[in-house]
XYZ file of N, CA and C in Angstrom:
576
model
N 90.104 133.798 116.035
C 89.087 132.821 116.380
C 88.343 132.329 115.144
N 88.062 133.242 114.235
C 87.354 132.900 112.996
C 88.169 131.964 112.167
N 89.518 132.240 112.038
C 90.384 131.357 111.242
C 90.460 129.965 111.837
N 90.525 129.864 113.158
C 90.547 128.542 113.821
C 89.254 127.801 113.530
N 88.134 128.440 113.534
C 86.861 127.830 113.250
C 86.820 127.335 111.824
N 87.322 128.143 110.881
C 87.371 127.739 109.475
C 88.272 126.502 109.304
N 89.432 126.501 109.975
C 90.328 125.324 109.872
C 89.644 124.062 110.406
N 88.925 124.198 111.505
C 88.221 123.040 112.048
C 87.146 122.565 111.106
N 86.401 123.458 110.533
C 85.350 123.091 109.536
C 86.009 122.427 108.330
N 87.059 122.975 107.814
C 87.751 122.387 106.670
C 88.296 120.967 106.951
N 88.889 120.843 108.142
C 89.421 119.508 108.583
C 88.252 118.501 108.682
N 87.115 118.936 109.218
C 85.989 118.047 109.307
C 85.470 117.633 107.939
N 85.402 118.593 106.989
C 84.963 118.295 105.606
C 85.909 117.272 104.974
N 87.216 117.428 105.177
C 88.188 116.513 104.567
C 88.006 115.098 105.166
N 87.806 115.024 106.486
C 87.615 113.751 107.141
C 86.347 113.054 106.641
N 85.271 113.815 106.536
C 84.018 113.216 105.997
C 84.215 112.799 104.562
N 84.873 113.598 103.774
C 85.117 113.238 102.386
C 85.953 111.942 102.261
N 87.016 111.792 103.129
C 87.829 110.570 103.097
C 86.991 109.390 103.520
N 86.135 109.511 104.545
C 85.360 108.389 105.000
C 84.324 108.050 103.919
N 83.708 109.035 103.261
C 82.812 108.757 102.152
C 83.500 108.020 101.014
N 84.751 108.406 100.728
C 85.498 107.749 99.706
C 85.693 106.259 100.017
N 86.050 105.939 101.266
C 86.176 104.548 101.691
C 84.846 103.821 101.565
N 83.781 104.427 102.030
C 82.463 103.836 101.933
C 82.090 103.543 100.515
N 82.327 104.521 99.611
C 82.024 104.327 98.208
C 82.777 103.170 97.599
N 84.092 103.100 97.913
C 84.920 101.990 97.393
C 84.495 100.688 97.973
N 84.138 100.646 99.257
C 83.722 99.434 99.904
C 82.450 98.908 99.249
N 81.495 99.814 98.999
C 80.221 99.394 98.391
C 80.441 98.823 96.991
N 81.339 99.481 96.227
C 81.555 99.016 94.862
C 82.407 97.739 94.776
N 83.268 97.519 95.797
C 84.139 96.341 95.759
C 84.503 95.857 97.194
N 83.571 95.293 97.916
C 83.804 94.909 99.306
C 84.875 93.812 99.466
N 85.093 93.025 98.440
C 86.088 91.932 98.547
C 87.491 92.486 98.479
N 87.716 93.648 97.929
C 89.073 94.161 97.798
C 89.366 95.341 98.735
N 88.318 96.079 99.125
C 88.536 97.209 100.018
C 88.539 96.733 101.456
N 87.502 96.030 101.913
C 87.534 95.369 103.206
C 87.333 96.257 104.404
N 87.096 97.558 104.255
C 86.882 98.424 105.436
C 86.014 99.610 105.043
N 85.338 100.139 106.064
C 84.474 101.249 105.846
C 85.124 102.611 106.166
N 86.267 102.569 106.859
C 86.916 103.790 107.281
C 88.437 103.631 107.194
N 89.166 104.702 107.003
C 90.637 104.652 106.976
C 91.213 104.254 108.361
N 92.382 103.702 108.330
C 93.099 103.332 109.580
C 93.295 104.511 110.484
N 93.151 104.328 111.767
C 93.339 105.390 112.741
C 94.812 105.699 112.921
N 95.135 106.863 113.471
C 96.549 107.171 113.768
C 97.121 106.129 114.748
N 96.318 105.611 115.657
C 96.804 104.653 116.638
C 97.158 103.319 115.972
N 96.335 102.898 115.001
C 96.643 101.671 114.265
C 97.888 101.849 113.462
N 98.014 102.944 112.752
C 99.238 103.202 111.977
C 100.475 103.232 112.852
N 100.371 103.875 114.006
C 101.525 103.931 114.926
C 101.884 102.557 115.457
N 100.890 101.729 115.768
C 101.122 100.381 116.254
C 101.883 99.544 115.200
N 101.548 99.778 113.933
C 102.218 99.035 112.848
C 103.638 99.536 112.648
N 103.790 100.864 112.651
C 105.148 101.458 112.383
C 106.098 101.158 113.517
N 105.605 101.030 114.742
C 106.471 100.817 115.919
C 107.099 99.422 115.925
N 106.713 98.565 115.021
C 107.250 97.204 115.006
C 108.535 97.098 114.141
N 109.019 98.188 113.650
C 110.110 98.174 112.661
C 111.318 98.936 113.182
N 112.506 98.392 112.976
C 113.768 99.142 113.221
C 114.056 100.018 111.991
N 113.688 101.252 112.025
C 113.801 102.134 110.879
C 115.228 102.468 110.506
N 116.197 102.255 111.393
C 117.594 102.552 111.067
C 118.162 101.537 110.097
N 117.562 100.336 110.033
C 118.034 99.271 109.159
C 117.121 98.964 107.996
N 115.954 99.625 107.934
C 114.973 99.321 106.924
C 115.134 100.169 105.679
N 115.443 99.514 104.556
C 115.641 100.223 103.296
C 114.615 99.853 102.215
N 114.241 98.599 102.176
C 113.302 98.135 101.139
C 111.964 97.798 101.779
N 110.963 98.554 101.392
C 109.652 98.441 102.053
C 108.567 98.187 100.999
N 107.587 97.405 101.330
C 106.385 97.254 100.506
C 105.193 97.460 101.356
N 104.125 98.001 100.769
C 102.868 98.138 101.429
C 101.797 97.531 100.503
N 101.081 96.519 101.069
C 100.093 95.810 100.260
C 98.722 96.332 100.674
N 97.919 96.750 99.659
C 96.613 97.349 99.993
C 96.773 98.733 100.572
N 97.450 99.592 99.808
C 97.777 100.934 100.321
C 96.587 101.865 100.414
N 95.512 101.544 99.757
C 94.263 102.371 99.783
C 94.619 103.780 99.347
N 94.135 104.796 100.094
C 94.362 106.162 99.687
C 95.647 106.770 100.303
N 96.424 105.956 100.980
C 97.728 106.441 101.440
C 97.801 106.868 102.898
N 96.801 106.483 103.727
C 96.835 106.863 105.141
C 98.155 106.346 105.808
N 98.385 105.030 105.655
C 99.599 104.478 106.215
C 100.811 104.869 105.357
N 100.643 104.917 104.062
C 101.753 105.278 103.129
C 102.419 106.564 103.554
N 101.619 107.586 103.812
C 102.177 108.909 104.229
C 102.987 108.781 105.495
N 102.520 108.027 106.428
C 103.249 107.844 107.676
C 104.568 107.034 107.495
N 104.500 106.058 106.584
C 105.733 105.329 106.264
C 106.773 106.250 105.675
N 106.325 107.047 104.705
C 107.237 108.014 104.053
C 107.813 109.025 105.082
N 107.002 109.447 106.037
C 107.501 110.364 107.051
C 108.494 109.753 107.997
N 108.433 108.421 108.126
C 109.268 107.688 109.079
C 110.525 107.100 108.472
N 110.485 106.685 107.237
C 111.576 105.951 106.635
C 112.748 106.868 106.295
N 113.894 106.210 106.117
C 115.136 106.911 105.832
C 115.069 107.569 104.427
N 115.908 108.520 104.257
C 115.963 109.259 102.947
C 116.376 108.347 101.807
N 117.224 107.306 102.102
C 117.710 106.418 101.087
C 116.917 105.152 100.945
N 115.749 105.054 101.627
C 114.869 103.906 101.558
C 113.912 103.984 100.360
N 113.312 102.869 99.982
C 112.363 102.828 98.864
C 111.082 102.146 99.367
N 109.934 102.610 98.883
C 108.646 102.085 99.193
C 107.876 101.734 97.921
N 107.459 100.482 97.807
C 106.507 100.091 96.759
C 105.140 99.926 97.377
N 104.156 100.694 96.893
C 102.807 100.644 97.425
C 101.911 99.966 96.393
N 101.361 98.833 96.777
C 100.460 98.030 95.901
C 99.004 98.340 96.180
N 98.272 98.632 95.123
C 96.826 98.969 95.216
C 96.181 98.668 93.893
N 94.975 98.040 93.954
C 94.290 97.693 92.707
C 93.063 98.558 92.437
N 92.555 99.323 93.430
C 91.390 100.189 93.222
C 91.813 101.468 92.511
N 91.283 101.742 91.308
C 91.687 102.920 90.517
C 91.597 104.242 91.279
N 90.563 104.467 92.064
C 90.420 105.701 92.807
C 91.537 105.888 93.802
N 91.873 104.821 94.463
C 92.966 104.860 95.432
C 94.359 105.037 94.753
N 94.506 104.365 93.630
C 95.768 104.494 92.862
C 95.981 105.941 92.461
N 94.903 106.587 92.022
C 94.996 108.012 91.649
C 95.493 108.846 92.832
N 94.906 108.613 94.017
C 95.331 109.349 95.185
C 96.782 109.115 95.574
N 97.198 107.836 95.470
C 98.561 107.496 95.760
C 99.562 108.196 94.806
N 99.170 108.225 93.528
C 100.023 108.906 92.521
C 100.213 110.395 92.769
N 99.263 110.995 93.582
C 99.377 112.427 93.867
C 100.363 112.710 94.969
N 100.858 111.683 95.682
C 101.883 111.858 96.700
C 103.198 112.174 96.026
N 103.804 113.244 96.440
C 105.034 113.695 95.777
C 106.237 113.279 96.593
N 106.777 112.084 96.284
C 107.949 111.608 97.028
C 108.677 110.654 96.052
N 109.941 110.947 95.756
C 110.730 110.140 94.845
C 110.998 108.705 95.342
N 110.822 108.478 96.673
C 111.056 107.191 97.243
C 109.896 106.241 97.050
N 108.750 106.773 96.622
C 107.529 106.005 96.474
C 107.308 105.521 95.031
N 107.031 104.247 94.880
C 106.665 103.684 93.600
C 105.288 103.044 93.771
N 104.258 103.578 93.064
C 102.919 103.053 93.148
C 102.776 101.917 92.157
N 102.380 100.761 92.687
C 102.227 99.529 91.873
C 100.709 99.323 91.723
N 100.172 99.604 90.542
C 98.721 99.507 90.314
C 98.337 98.086 89.854
N 98.744 97.127 90.636
C 98.362 95.722 90.352
C 98.412 94.918 91.650
N 98.007 93.683 91.546
C 97.885 92.818 92.741
C 99.215 92.537 93.408
N 99.171 92.373 94.718
C 100.361 92.034 95.463
C 100.831 90.591 95.146
N 100.034 89.872 94.380
C 100.489 88.552 93.882
C 101.760 88.692 93.052
N 101.997 89.869 92.494
C 103.151 90.115 91.628
C 104.280 90.810 92.332
N 104.357 90.635 93.662
C 105.427 91.226 94.461
C 106.793 90.677 93.995
N 107.704 91.607 93.675
C 109.019 91.189 93.237
C 110.060 91.939 94.054
N 111.276 91.480 94.105
C 112.324 92.096 94.867
C 112.351 91.540 96.287
N 113.369 91.867 97.014
C 113.505 91.448 98.416
C 113.244 92.657 99.332
N 112.580 92.387 100.421
C 112.150 93.467 101.305
C 112.584 93.216 102.733
N 112.852 94.329 103.418
C 113.133 94.281 104.856
C 111.812 94.198 105.658
N 110.812 94.899 105.178
C 109.491 94.885 105.816
C 108.375 95.005 104.775
N 107.300 94.289 105.019
C 106.111 94.382 104.179
C 104.962 94.728 105.161
N 104.328 95.888 104.897
C 103.130 96.248 105.635
C 101.933 95.756 104.809
N 101.035 95.038 105.431
C 99.888 94.579 104.698
C 98.576 94.979 105.357
N 97.756 95.666 104.579
C 96.425 96.101 105.006
C 95.391 95.332 104.213
N 95.785 94.234 103.587
C 94.877 93.460 102.770
C 93.812 92.768 103.609
N 92.578 92.760 103.171
C 91.484 91.997 103.901
C 91.615 90.498 103.518
N 92.489 89.803 104.174
C 92.765 88.399 103.801
C 91.568 87.519 103.755
N 90.602 87.732 104.605
C 89.380 86.909 104.624
C 88.349 87.290 103.603
N 88.449 88.491 103.013
C 87.470 88.961 102.039
C 87.875 88.551 100.615
N 89.156 88.492 100.348
C 89.608 88.151 98.966
C 89.605 86.604 98.863
N 89.545 86.088 97.665
C 89.538 84.639 97.501
C 90.708 83.941 98.209
N 90.435 82.793 98.807
C 91.488 82.112 99.588
C 92.754 81.810 98.791
N 92.610 81.340 97.577
C 93.779 81.115 96.754
C 94.633 82.332 96.536
N 93.964 83.446 96.332
C 94.683 84.711 96.113
C 95.404 85.087 97.415
N 94.734 85.014 98.533
C 95.376 85.299 99.832
C 96.585 84.430 100.044
N 96.415 83.128 99.771
C 97.575 82.195 99.980
C 98.746 82.524 99.057
N 98.467 82.845 97.785
C 99.539 83.225 96.872
C 100.262 84.466 97.369
N 99.492 85.445 97.827
C 100.111 86.686 98.330
C 100.983 86.421 99.570
N 100.486 85.634 100.486
C 101.241 85.289 101.696
C 102.492 84.507 101.389
N 102.366 83.565 100.481
C 103.524 82.773 100.070
C 104.567 83.649 99.416
N 104.132 84.490 98.513
C 105.038 85.383 97.768
C 105.725 86.355 98.769
N 104.940 86.866 99.694
C 105.526 87.776 100.703
C 106.555 87.069 101.531
N 106.273 85.820 101.969
C 107.215 85.062 102.755
C 108.531 84.890 101.993
N 108.444 84.533 100.712
C 109.625 84.353 99.872
C 110.442 85.642 99.710
N 109.744 86.748 99.549
C 110.395 88.067 99.365
C 111.042 88.573 100.662
N 110.589 88.142 101.768
C 111.163 88.547 103.074
C 112.297 87.675 103.544
N 112.285 86.419 103.119
C 113.316 85.440 103.628
C 114.729 85.877 103.345
N 114.954 86.447 102.195
C 116.300 86.844 101.758
C 116.901 87.895 102.725
N 116.074 88.767 103.261
C 116.597 89.855 104.112
C 116.242 89.630 105.574
N 115.784 88.419 105.945
C 115.351 88.165 107.320
C 114.333 89.195 107.737
N 113.358 89.463 106.845
C 112.403 90.570 107.038
C 111.209 90.203 107.862
N 110.301 91.139 107.957
C 109.120 90.988 108.755
C 107.905 91.526 107.994
N 106.744 90.856 108.193
C 105.503 91.379 107.648
C 104.645 91.858 108.808
N 104.142 93.091 108.668
C 103.234 93.654 109.656
C 101.847 93.698 108.990
N 100.953 92.810 109.489
C 99.640 92.642 108.884
C 98.586 93.101 109.906
N 97.582 93.836 109.452
C 96.469 94.068 110.409
C 95.215 93.422 109.815
N 94.385 93.005 110.770
C 93.104 92.359 110.460
C 92.097 92.781 111.530
N 90.809 92.596 111.240
C 89.773 92.862 112.199
C 89.304 91.654 112.935
N 89.815 90.488 112.541
C 89.395 89.222 113.145
C 90.581 88.307 113.297
N 90.536 87.400 114.244
C 91.584 86.388 114.449
C 91.479 85.247 113.483
N 90.474 85.257 112.597
C 90.206 84.117 111.738
C 91.253 83.857 110.664
N 92.120 84.805 110.423
C 93.186 84.610 109.419
C 94.442 83.972 110.025
N 94.434 83.678 111.322
C 95.649 83.163 111.983
C 96.113 81.820 111.447
N 95.184 80.947 111.111
C 95.573 79.649 110.511
C 96.267 79.856 109.188
N 95.745 80.779 108.396
C 96.384 81.069 107.108
C 97.770 81.673 107.307
N 97.923 82.602 108.209
C 99.205 83.239 108.487
C 100.229 82.171 108.988
N 99.763 81.235 109.760
C 100.657 80.206 110.366
C 101.259 79.276 109.341
N 100.735 79.205 108.159
C 101.308 78.373 107.120
C 102.657 78.885 106.632
N 102.860 80.208 106.735
C 104.058 80.863 106.157
C 104.863 81.630 107.200
N 104.305 81.900 108.373
C 104.973 82.775 109.328
C 104.799 82.282 110.780
N 105.748 82.653 111.608
C 105.512 82.634 113.036
C 105.111 84.052 113.346
N 104.263 84.232 114.358
C 103.709 85.568 114.568
C 103.379 85.813 116.017
N 103.272 87.082 116.340
C 102.701 87.517 117.593
C 101.746 88.613 117.246
N 100.770 88.910 118.128
C 99.792 89.966 117.801
C 99.608 90.949 118.925
N 99.196 92.128 118.557
C 98.804 93.116 119.485
C 97.428 93.655 119.082
N 96.669 94.106 120.064
C 95.295 94.632 119.799
C 95.311 96.127 119.831
N 94.657 96.715 118.898
C 94.493 98.184 118.820
C 93.000 98.499 118.953
N 92.602 99.029 120.108
C 91.189 99.284 120.309
C 90.802 100.686 119.800
N 91.758 101.583 119.639
C 91.449 102.930 119.143
C 91.470 102.926 117.608
N 90.537 102.214 117.074
C 90.380 102.100 115.607
C 88.941 101.677 115.398
N 88.391 102.044 114.221
C 87.035 101.573 113.895
C 87.073 100.660 112.672
N 86.747 99.392 112.842
C 86.574 98.704 114.127
C 87.931 98.415 114.788
N 87.928 97.981 116.073
C 89.211 97.610 116.709
C 89.927 96.569 115.833
N 91.262 96.615 115.861
C 92.062 95.814 114.953
C 93.131 94.987 115.674
N 93.611 93.950 115.000
C 94.697 93.160 115.470
C 95.882 93.394 114.570
N 97.066 93.618 115.097
C 98.286 93.806 114.322
C 99.124 92.543 114.512
N 99.497 91.878 113.462
C 100.285 90.674 113.479
C 101.695 90.992 113.046
N 102.686 90.637 113.867
C 104.100 90.817 113.520
C 104.580 89.431 113.129
N 104.868 89.269 111.825
C 105.050 87.963 111.217
C 106.493 87.765 110.685
N 107.140 86.696 111.104
C 108.487 86.344 110.644
C 108.362 85.110 109.706
N 108.997 85.069 108.565
C 108.940 83.954 107.664
C 109.440 82.669 108.298
N 108.736 81.595 108.007
C 109.162 80.230 108.495
C 110.313 79.756 107.581
């Protein structure tokens, strides 16, 4: 009983520490972090469920943060698949580099520099928080990188206000995830 109590206390400390890390990063750079808390397991699952993992080999994640979704992608993807995780916040890049998986390549620069062709791109970028021109360049670049493989972008947002921007480069459908703080929208986007 005592060990179970210690495990619960340790898990609670880790959760609080992770949430504090997000809060700290958000306060220091709200335009690039865009959230106060990590994505919930339900949001991650909703994003991952949009992909045929038997055919997915080349994966990118834009705005990987501290690796909440990254870890789940690595757990789900094939042994011969590759994941490029893009993140510009140094604290988050450090955490991503601590993940021990040969299939992961941490890209410590903007998703504007996305290269290669991808089967799927997961995007956790706060499209409405970053400058419009930057968001447009990232979306255009992502569209180009997905076209070659008939790929898909899975984007989550907290508001429907990015739909006009998404519609310039993609056809899309959306699902709502209420078990997240705050509730989120997941967009399944196919290049035009």
